[in-house]
Short mmCIF file of C-alpha atoms in Angstrom, two decimals:
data_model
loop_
_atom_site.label_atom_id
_atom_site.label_comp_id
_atom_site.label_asym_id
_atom_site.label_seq_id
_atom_site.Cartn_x
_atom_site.Cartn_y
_atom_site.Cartn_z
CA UNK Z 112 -4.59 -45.45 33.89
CA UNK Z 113 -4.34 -49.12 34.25
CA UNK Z 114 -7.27 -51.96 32.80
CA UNK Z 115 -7.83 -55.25 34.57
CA UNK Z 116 -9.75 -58.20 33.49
CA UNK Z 117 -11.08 -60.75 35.91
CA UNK Z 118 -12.92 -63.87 35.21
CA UNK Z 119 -15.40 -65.31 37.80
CA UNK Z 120 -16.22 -69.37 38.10
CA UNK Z 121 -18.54 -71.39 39.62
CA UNK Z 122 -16.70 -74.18 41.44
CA UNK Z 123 -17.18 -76.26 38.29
CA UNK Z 124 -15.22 -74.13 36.68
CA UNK Z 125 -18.10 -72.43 34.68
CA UNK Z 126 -17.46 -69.32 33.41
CA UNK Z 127 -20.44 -67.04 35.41
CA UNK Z 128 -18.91 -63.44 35.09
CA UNK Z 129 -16.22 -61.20 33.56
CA UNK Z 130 -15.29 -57.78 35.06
CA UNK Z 131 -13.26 -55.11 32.79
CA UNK Z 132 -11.77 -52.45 35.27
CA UNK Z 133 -10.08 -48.95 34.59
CA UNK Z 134 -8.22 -48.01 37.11
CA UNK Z 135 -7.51 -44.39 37.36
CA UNK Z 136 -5.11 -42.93 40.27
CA UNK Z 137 -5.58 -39.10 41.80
CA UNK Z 138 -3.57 -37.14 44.25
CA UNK Z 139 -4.89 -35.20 46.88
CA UNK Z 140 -5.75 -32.31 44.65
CA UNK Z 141 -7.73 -34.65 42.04
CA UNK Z 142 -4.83 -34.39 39.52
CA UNK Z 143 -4.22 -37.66 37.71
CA UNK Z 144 -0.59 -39.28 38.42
CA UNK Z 145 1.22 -42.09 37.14
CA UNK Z 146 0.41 -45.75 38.03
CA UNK Z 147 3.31 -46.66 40.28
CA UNK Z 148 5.28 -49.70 38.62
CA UNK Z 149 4.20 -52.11 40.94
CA UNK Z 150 0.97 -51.85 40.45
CA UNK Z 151 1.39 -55.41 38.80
CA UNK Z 152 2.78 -56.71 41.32
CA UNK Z 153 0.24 -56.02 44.02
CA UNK Z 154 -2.83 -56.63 41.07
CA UNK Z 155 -1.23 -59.39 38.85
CA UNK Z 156 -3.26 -60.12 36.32
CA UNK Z 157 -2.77 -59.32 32.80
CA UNK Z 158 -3.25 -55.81 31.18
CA UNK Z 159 -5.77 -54.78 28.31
CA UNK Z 160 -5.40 -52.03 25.57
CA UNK Z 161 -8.39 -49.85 24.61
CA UNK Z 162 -10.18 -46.18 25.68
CA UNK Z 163 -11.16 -45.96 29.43
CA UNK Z 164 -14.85 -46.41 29.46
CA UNK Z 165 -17.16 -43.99 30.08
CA UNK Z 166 -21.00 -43.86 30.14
CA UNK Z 167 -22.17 -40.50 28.82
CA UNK Z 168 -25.94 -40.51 30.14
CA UNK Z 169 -28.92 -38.76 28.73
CA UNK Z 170 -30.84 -36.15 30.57
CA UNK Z 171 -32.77 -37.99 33.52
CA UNK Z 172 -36.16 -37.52 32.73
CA UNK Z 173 -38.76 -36.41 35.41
CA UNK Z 174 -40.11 -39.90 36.30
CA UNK Z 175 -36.98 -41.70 36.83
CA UNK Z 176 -36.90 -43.61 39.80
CA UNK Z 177 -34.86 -42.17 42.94
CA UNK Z 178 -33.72 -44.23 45.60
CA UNK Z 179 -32.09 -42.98 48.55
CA UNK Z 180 -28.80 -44.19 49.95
CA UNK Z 181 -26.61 -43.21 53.14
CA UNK Z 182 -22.92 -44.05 53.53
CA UNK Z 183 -22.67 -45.82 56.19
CA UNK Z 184 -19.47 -47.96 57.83
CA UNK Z 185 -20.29 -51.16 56.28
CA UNK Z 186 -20.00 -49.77 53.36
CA UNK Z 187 -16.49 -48.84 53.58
CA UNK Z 188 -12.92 -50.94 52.52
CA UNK Z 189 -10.39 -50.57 55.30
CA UNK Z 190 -9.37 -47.00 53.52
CA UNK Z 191 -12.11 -45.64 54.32
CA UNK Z 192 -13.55 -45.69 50.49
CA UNK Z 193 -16.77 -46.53 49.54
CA UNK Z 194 -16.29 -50.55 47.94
CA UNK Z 195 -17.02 -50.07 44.10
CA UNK Z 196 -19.22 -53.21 44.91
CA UNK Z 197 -21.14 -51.39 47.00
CA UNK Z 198 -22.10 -48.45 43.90
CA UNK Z 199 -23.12 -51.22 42.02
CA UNK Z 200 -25.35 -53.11 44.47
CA UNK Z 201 -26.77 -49.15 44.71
CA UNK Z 202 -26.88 -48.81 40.87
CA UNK Z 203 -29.07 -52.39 40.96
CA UNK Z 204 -31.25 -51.00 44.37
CA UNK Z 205 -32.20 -47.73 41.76
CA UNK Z 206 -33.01 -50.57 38.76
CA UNK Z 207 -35.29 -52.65 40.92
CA UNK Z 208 -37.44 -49.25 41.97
CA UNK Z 209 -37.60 -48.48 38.60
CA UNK Z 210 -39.12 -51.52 38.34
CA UNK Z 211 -36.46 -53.52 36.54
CA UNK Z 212 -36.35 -56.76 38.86
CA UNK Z 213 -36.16 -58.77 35.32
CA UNK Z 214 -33.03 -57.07 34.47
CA UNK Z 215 -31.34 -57.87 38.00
CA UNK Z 216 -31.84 -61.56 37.65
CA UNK Z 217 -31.20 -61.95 34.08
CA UNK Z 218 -28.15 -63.45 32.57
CA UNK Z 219 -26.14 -62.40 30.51
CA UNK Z 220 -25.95 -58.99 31.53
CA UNK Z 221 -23.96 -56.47 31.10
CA UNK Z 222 -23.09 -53.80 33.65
CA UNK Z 223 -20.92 -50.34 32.78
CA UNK Z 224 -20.33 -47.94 35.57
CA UNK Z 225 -18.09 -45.21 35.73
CA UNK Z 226 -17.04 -44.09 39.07
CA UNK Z 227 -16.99 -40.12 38.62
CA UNK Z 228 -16.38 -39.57 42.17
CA UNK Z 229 -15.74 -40.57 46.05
CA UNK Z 230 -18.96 -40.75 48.46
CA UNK Z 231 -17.86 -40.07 51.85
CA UNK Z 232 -19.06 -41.80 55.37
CA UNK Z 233 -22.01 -40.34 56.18
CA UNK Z 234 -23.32 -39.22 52.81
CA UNK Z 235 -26.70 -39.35 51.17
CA UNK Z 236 -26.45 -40.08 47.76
CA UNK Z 237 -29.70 -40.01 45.38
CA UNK Z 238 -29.86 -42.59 42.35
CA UNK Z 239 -32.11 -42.45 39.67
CA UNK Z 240 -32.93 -44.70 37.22
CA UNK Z 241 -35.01 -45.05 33.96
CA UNK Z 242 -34.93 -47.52 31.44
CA UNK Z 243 -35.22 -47.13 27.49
CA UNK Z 244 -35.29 -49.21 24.90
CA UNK Z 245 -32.75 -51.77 25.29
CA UNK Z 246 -31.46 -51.17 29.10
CA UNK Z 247 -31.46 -49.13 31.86
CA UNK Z 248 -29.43 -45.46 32.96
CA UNK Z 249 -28.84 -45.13 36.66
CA UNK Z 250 -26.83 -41.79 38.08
CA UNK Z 251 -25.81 -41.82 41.69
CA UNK Z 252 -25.24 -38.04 43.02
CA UNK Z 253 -24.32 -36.50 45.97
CA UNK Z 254 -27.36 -33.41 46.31
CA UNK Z 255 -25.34 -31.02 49.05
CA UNK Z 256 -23.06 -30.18 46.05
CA UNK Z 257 -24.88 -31.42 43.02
CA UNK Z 258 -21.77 -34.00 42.64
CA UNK Z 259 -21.97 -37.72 40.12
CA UNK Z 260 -20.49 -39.98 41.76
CA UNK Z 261 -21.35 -42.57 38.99
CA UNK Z 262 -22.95 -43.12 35.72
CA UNK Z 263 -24.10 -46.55 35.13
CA UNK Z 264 -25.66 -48.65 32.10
CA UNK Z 265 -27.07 -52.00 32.76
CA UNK Z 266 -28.20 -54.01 29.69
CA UNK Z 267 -29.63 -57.24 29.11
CA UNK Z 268 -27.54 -59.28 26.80
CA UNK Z 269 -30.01 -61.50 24.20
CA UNK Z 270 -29.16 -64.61 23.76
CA UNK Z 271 -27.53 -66.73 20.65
#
């Protein structure tokens, strides 16, 4: 596994957003392999030590929010994947029904999603989403096999 940092500025040059990426590389079978060498090369930016994250959910209680969400070909890079920008825009669609609109347009926030698993084109994934005490869980599944596709955390960051 890789990690990535990224740093995101408003024309100003205002820091507005950070994004801490793990990237993890499967063969056909699902086996992990080695990161090929250049790997840097094609991604250069520098790399960062620590444990790939993970967001280890609670049980989804019974009046979580679900939002329904079909694959569909805008959704896809030019691999044919599902654009991890396009979980998390799902992950925020499965806040906002749970009615956490205040989260969504609150900064700073922080966002941790772990992608568990590939949607496919044509898919219907279900996300649900609760909140608790100081954020909000969202899984994304795939329901013809019972299969996460992500865990997610979103959290409102309080202010200094």
């Amino acid at each position: 596994w890789a990690r990535r940092r990224g740093e995101f500025r408003d024309p100003d040059g205002s820091l507005v957003a950070v994004s801490t990426v793990d990237w993890v590389l499967l063969d056909q079978r699902g086996r992990l392999i080695r990161i090929p060498e250049d790997f840097g090369v094609a991604f250069p930016n520098p790399e960062i030590d620590g444990e790939i994250i993970r967001v280890v959910l609670p049980s989804v209680p019974a009046d979580a929010a679900t939002v329904n969400v079909r694959v569909g070909p805008q959704h896809l890079d030019p691999m044919g994947h599902v654009n991890n920008a396009v979980y998390l825009d799902w992950v925020e669609e499965a806040v906002a029904a749970a009615g956490g609109l205040d989260a969504l347009v609150a900064t700073p926030r922080r966002a941790k999603i772990e992608y568990a698993a590939s949607a496919e084109p044509g898919d219907v994934a279900e996300a649900n989403a609760w909140r608790d005490d100081s954020g909000w869980w969202v899984r994304l599944i795939r329901p013809r096999d019972d299969m996460v596709l992500v865990r997610g955390r979103l959290e409102v960051i309080a202010g200094d």
